[in-house]
PDB file of C-alpha atoms in Angstrom:
ATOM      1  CA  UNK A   1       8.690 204.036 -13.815  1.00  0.00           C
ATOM      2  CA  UNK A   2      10.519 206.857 -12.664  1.00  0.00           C
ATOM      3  CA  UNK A   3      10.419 210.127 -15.493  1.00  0.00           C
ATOM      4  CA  UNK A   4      14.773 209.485 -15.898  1.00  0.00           C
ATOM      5  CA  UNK A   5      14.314 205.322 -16.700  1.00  0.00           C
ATOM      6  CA  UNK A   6      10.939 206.560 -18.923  1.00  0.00           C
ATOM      7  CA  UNK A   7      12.967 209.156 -20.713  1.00  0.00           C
ATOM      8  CA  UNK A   8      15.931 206.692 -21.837  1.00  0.00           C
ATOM      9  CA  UNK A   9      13.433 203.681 -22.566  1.00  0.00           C
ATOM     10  CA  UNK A  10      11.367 205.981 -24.449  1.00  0.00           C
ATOM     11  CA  UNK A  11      13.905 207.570 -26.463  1.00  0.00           C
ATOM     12  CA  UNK A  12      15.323 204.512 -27.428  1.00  0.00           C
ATOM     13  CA  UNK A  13      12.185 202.706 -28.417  1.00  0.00           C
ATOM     14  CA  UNK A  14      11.008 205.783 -30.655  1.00  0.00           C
ATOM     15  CA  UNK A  15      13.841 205.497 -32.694  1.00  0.00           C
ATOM     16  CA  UNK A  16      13.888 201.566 -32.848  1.00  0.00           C
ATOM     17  CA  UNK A  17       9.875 201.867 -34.329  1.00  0.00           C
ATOM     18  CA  UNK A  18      10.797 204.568 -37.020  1.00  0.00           C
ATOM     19  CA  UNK A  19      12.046 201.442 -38.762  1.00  0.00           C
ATOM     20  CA  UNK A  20       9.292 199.611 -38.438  1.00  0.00           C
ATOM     21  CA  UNK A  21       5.414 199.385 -39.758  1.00  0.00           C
ATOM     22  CA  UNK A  22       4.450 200.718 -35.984  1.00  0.00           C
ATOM     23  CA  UNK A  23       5.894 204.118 -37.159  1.00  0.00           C
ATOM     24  CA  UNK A  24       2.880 206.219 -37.733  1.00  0.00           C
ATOM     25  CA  UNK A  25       0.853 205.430 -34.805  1.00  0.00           C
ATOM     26  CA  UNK A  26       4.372 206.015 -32.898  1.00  0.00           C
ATOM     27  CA  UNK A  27       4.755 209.191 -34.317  1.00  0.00           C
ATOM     28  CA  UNK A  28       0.854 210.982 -34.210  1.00  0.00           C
ATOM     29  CA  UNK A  29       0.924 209.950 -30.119  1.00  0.00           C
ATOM     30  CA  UNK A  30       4.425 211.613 -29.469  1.00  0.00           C
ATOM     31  CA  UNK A  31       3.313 214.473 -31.424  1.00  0.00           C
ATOM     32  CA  UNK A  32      -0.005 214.400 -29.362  1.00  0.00           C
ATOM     33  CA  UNK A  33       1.516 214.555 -26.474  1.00  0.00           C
ATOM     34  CA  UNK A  34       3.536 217.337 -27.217  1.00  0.00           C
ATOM     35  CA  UNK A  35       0.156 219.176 -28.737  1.00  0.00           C
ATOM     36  CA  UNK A  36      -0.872 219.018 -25.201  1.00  0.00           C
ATOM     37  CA  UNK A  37       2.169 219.468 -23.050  1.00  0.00           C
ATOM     38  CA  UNK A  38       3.849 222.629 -24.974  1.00  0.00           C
ATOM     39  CA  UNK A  39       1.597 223.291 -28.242  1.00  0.00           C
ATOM     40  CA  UNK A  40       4.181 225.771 -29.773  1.00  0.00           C
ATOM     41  CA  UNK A  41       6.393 222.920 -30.112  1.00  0.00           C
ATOM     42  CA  UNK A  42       4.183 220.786 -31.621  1.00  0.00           C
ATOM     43  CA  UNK A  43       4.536 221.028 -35.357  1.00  0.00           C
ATOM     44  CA  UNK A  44       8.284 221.481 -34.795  1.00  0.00           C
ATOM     45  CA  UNK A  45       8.478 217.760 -33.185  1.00  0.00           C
ATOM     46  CA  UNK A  46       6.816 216.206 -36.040  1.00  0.00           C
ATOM     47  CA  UNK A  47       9.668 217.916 -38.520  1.00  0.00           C
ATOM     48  CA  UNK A  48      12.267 216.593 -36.152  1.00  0.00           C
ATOM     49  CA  UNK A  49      10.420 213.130 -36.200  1.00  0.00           C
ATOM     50  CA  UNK A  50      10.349 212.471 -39.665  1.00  0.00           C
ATOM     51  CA  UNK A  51      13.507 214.003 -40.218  1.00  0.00           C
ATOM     52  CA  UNK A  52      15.385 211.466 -37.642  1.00  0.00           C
ATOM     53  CA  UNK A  53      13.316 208.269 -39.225  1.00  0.00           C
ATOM     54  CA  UNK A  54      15.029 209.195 -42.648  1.00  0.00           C
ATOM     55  CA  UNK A  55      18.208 209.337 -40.635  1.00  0.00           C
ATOM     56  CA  UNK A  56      17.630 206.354 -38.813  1.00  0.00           C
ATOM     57  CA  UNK A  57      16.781 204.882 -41.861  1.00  0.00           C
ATOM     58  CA  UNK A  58      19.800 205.643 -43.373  1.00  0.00           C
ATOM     59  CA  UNK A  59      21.494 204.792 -40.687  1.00  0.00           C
ATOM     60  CA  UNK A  60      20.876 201.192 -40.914  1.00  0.00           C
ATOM     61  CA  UNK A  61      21.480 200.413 -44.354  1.00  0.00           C
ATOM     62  CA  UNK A  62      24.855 201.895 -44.158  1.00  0.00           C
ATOM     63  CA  UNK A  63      25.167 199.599 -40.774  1.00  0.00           C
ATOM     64  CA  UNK A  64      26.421 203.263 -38.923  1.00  0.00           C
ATOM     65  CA  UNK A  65      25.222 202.188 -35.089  1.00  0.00           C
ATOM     66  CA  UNK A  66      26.823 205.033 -33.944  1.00  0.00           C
ATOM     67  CA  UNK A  67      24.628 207.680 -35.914  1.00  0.00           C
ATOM     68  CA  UNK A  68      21.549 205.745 -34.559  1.00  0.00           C
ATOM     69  CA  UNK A  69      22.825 205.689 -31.032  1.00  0.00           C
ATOM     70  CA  UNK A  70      23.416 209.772 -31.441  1.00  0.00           C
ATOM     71  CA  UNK A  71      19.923 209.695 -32.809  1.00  0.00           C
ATOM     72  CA  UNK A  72      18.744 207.955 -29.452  1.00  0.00           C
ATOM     73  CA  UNK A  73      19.985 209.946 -27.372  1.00  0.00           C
ATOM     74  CA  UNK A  74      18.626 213.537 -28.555  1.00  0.00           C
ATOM     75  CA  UNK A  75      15.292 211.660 -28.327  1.00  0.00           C
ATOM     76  CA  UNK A  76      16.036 210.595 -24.322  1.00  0.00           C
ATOM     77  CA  UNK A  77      16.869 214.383 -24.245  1.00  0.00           C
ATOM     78  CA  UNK A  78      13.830 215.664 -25.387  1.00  0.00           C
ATOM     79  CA  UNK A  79      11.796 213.273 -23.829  1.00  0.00           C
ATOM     80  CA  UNK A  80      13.126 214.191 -20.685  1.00  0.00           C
ATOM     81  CA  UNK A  81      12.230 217.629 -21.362  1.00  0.00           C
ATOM     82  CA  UNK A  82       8.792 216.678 -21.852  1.00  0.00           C
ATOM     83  CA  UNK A  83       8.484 214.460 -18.785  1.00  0.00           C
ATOM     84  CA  UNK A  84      10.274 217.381 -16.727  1.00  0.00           C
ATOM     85  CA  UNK A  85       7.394 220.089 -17.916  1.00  0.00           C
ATOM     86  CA  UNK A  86       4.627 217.544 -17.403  1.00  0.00           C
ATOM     87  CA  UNK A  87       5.059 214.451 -15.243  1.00  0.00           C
ATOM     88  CA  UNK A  88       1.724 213.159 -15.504  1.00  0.00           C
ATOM     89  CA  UNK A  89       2.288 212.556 -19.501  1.00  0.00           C
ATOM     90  CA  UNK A  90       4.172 209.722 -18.090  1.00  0.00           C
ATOM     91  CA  UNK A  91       1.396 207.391 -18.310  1.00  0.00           C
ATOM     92  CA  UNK A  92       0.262 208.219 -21.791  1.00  0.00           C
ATOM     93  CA  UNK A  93       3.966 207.807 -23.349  1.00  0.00           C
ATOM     94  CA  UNK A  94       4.252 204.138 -21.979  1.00  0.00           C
ATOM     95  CA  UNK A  95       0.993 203.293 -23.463  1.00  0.00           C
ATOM     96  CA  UNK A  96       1.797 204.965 -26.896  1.00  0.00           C
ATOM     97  CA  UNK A  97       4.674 203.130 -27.008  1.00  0.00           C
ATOM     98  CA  UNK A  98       3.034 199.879 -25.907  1.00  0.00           C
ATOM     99  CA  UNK A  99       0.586 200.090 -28.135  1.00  0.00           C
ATOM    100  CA  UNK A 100       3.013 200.926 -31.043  1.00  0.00           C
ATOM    101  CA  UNK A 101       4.960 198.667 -29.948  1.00  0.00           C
ATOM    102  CA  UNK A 102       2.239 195.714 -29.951  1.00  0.00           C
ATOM    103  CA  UNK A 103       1.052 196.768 -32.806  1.00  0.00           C
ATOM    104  CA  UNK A 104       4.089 194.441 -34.448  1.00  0.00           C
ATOM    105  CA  UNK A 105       4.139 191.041 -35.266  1.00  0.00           C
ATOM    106  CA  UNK A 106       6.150 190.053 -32.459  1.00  0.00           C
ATOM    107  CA  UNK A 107       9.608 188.737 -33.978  1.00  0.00           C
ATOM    108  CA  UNK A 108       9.322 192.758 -35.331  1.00  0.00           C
ATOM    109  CA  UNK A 109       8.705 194.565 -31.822  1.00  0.00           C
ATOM    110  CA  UNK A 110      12.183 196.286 -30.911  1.00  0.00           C
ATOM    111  CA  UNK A 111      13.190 195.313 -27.100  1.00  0.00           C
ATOM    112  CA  UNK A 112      12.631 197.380 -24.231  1.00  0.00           C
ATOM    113  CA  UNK A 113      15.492 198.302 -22.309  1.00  0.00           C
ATOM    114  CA  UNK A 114      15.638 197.720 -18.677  1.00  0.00           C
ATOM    115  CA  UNK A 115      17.696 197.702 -16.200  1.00  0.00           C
ATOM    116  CA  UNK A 116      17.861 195.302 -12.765  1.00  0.00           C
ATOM    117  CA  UNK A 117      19.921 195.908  -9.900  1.00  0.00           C
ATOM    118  CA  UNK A 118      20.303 194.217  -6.098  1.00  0.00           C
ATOM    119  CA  UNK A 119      22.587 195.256  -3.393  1.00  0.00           C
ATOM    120  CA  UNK A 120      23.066 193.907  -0.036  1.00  0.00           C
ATOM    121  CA  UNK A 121      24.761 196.116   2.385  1.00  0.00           C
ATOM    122  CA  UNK A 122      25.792 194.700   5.800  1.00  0.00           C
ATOM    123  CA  UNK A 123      27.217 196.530   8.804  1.00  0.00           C
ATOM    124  CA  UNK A 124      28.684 200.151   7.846  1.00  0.00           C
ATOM    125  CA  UNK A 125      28.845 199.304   4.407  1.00  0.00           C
ATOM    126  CA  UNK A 126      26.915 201.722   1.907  1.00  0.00           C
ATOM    127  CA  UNK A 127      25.335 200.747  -1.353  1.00  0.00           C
ATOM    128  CA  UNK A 128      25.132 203.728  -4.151  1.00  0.00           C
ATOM    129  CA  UNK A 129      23.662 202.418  -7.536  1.00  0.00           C
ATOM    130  CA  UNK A 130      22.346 204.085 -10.241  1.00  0.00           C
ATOM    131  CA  UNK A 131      21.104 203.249 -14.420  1.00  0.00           C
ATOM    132  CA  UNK A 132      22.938 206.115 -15.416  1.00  0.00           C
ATOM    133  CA  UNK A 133      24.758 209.026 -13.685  1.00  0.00           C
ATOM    134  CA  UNK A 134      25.185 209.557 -10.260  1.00  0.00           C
ATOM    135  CA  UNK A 135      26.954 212.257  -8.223  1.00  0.00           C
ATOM    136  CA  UNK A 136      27.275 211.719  -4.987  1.00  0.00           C
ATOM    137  CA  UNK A 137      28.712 214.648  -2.057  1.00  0.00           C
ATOM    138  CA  UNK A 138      29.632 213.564   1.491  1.00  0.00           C
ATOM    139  CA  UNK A 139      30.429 215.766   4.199  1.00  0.00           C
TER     140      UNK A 139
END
């Protein structure tokens, strides 16, 4: 999976398992990965991580989607930072999030998001697609 799709899948299933009995497990491998990727940040990421499961929590009970789809994407965001410092994390952040996320019975495991596309370009036509933005510059 490329680092961009990883970053938004992962941010949005961290948040979805704060709500759920899969939360600490969730939590200590994010945080290990961070231990390992920029240490510094470390104990500052586990704040942040309980701090957005109360508001996540919160969130749901008062039925505000929009506060937990804010609360998404600062995770994508730093997620992305993460994958951007250290690439080869990659690997160990879809199997802490598997394994969080199979951790649930499985009428409780939050969805992953994905995305499928298919284009079929034919003589001069061009085909531009993307899962999120895209800038594109001809000359």
């Amino acid at each position: 999976m490329d680092p961009e799709t990883l970053a938004q899948t992962a941010g949005t299933t961290v948040v979805a398992l704060m709500a759920t009995d899969a939360w600490q497990r969730t939590r200590d491998g994010v945080v290990a990965l961070w231990r390992r990727v920029r240490p510094v940040q470390a104990d500052e990421i586990d704040t942040a991580l309980e701090e957005t499961r109360e508001e996540i929590l919160a969130s749901r009970r008062e039925g505000d989607s929009a506060g937990a789809e804010d609360l998404e994407r600062d995770w994508r965001r730093r997620l992305r930072r993460l994958l951007a410092a250290d690439p080869s994390v990659a690997r160990e952040l879809e199997e802490v999030l598997a394994e969080a996320r199979a951790s649930l019975p499985e009428v409780d495991q939050p969805s992953v998001p994905s995305v499928r596309m298919h284009a079929q370009a034919s003589g001069n036509a061009r085909v531009y697609q993307a899962g999120r933005d895209q800038h594109i510059v001809e000359r």
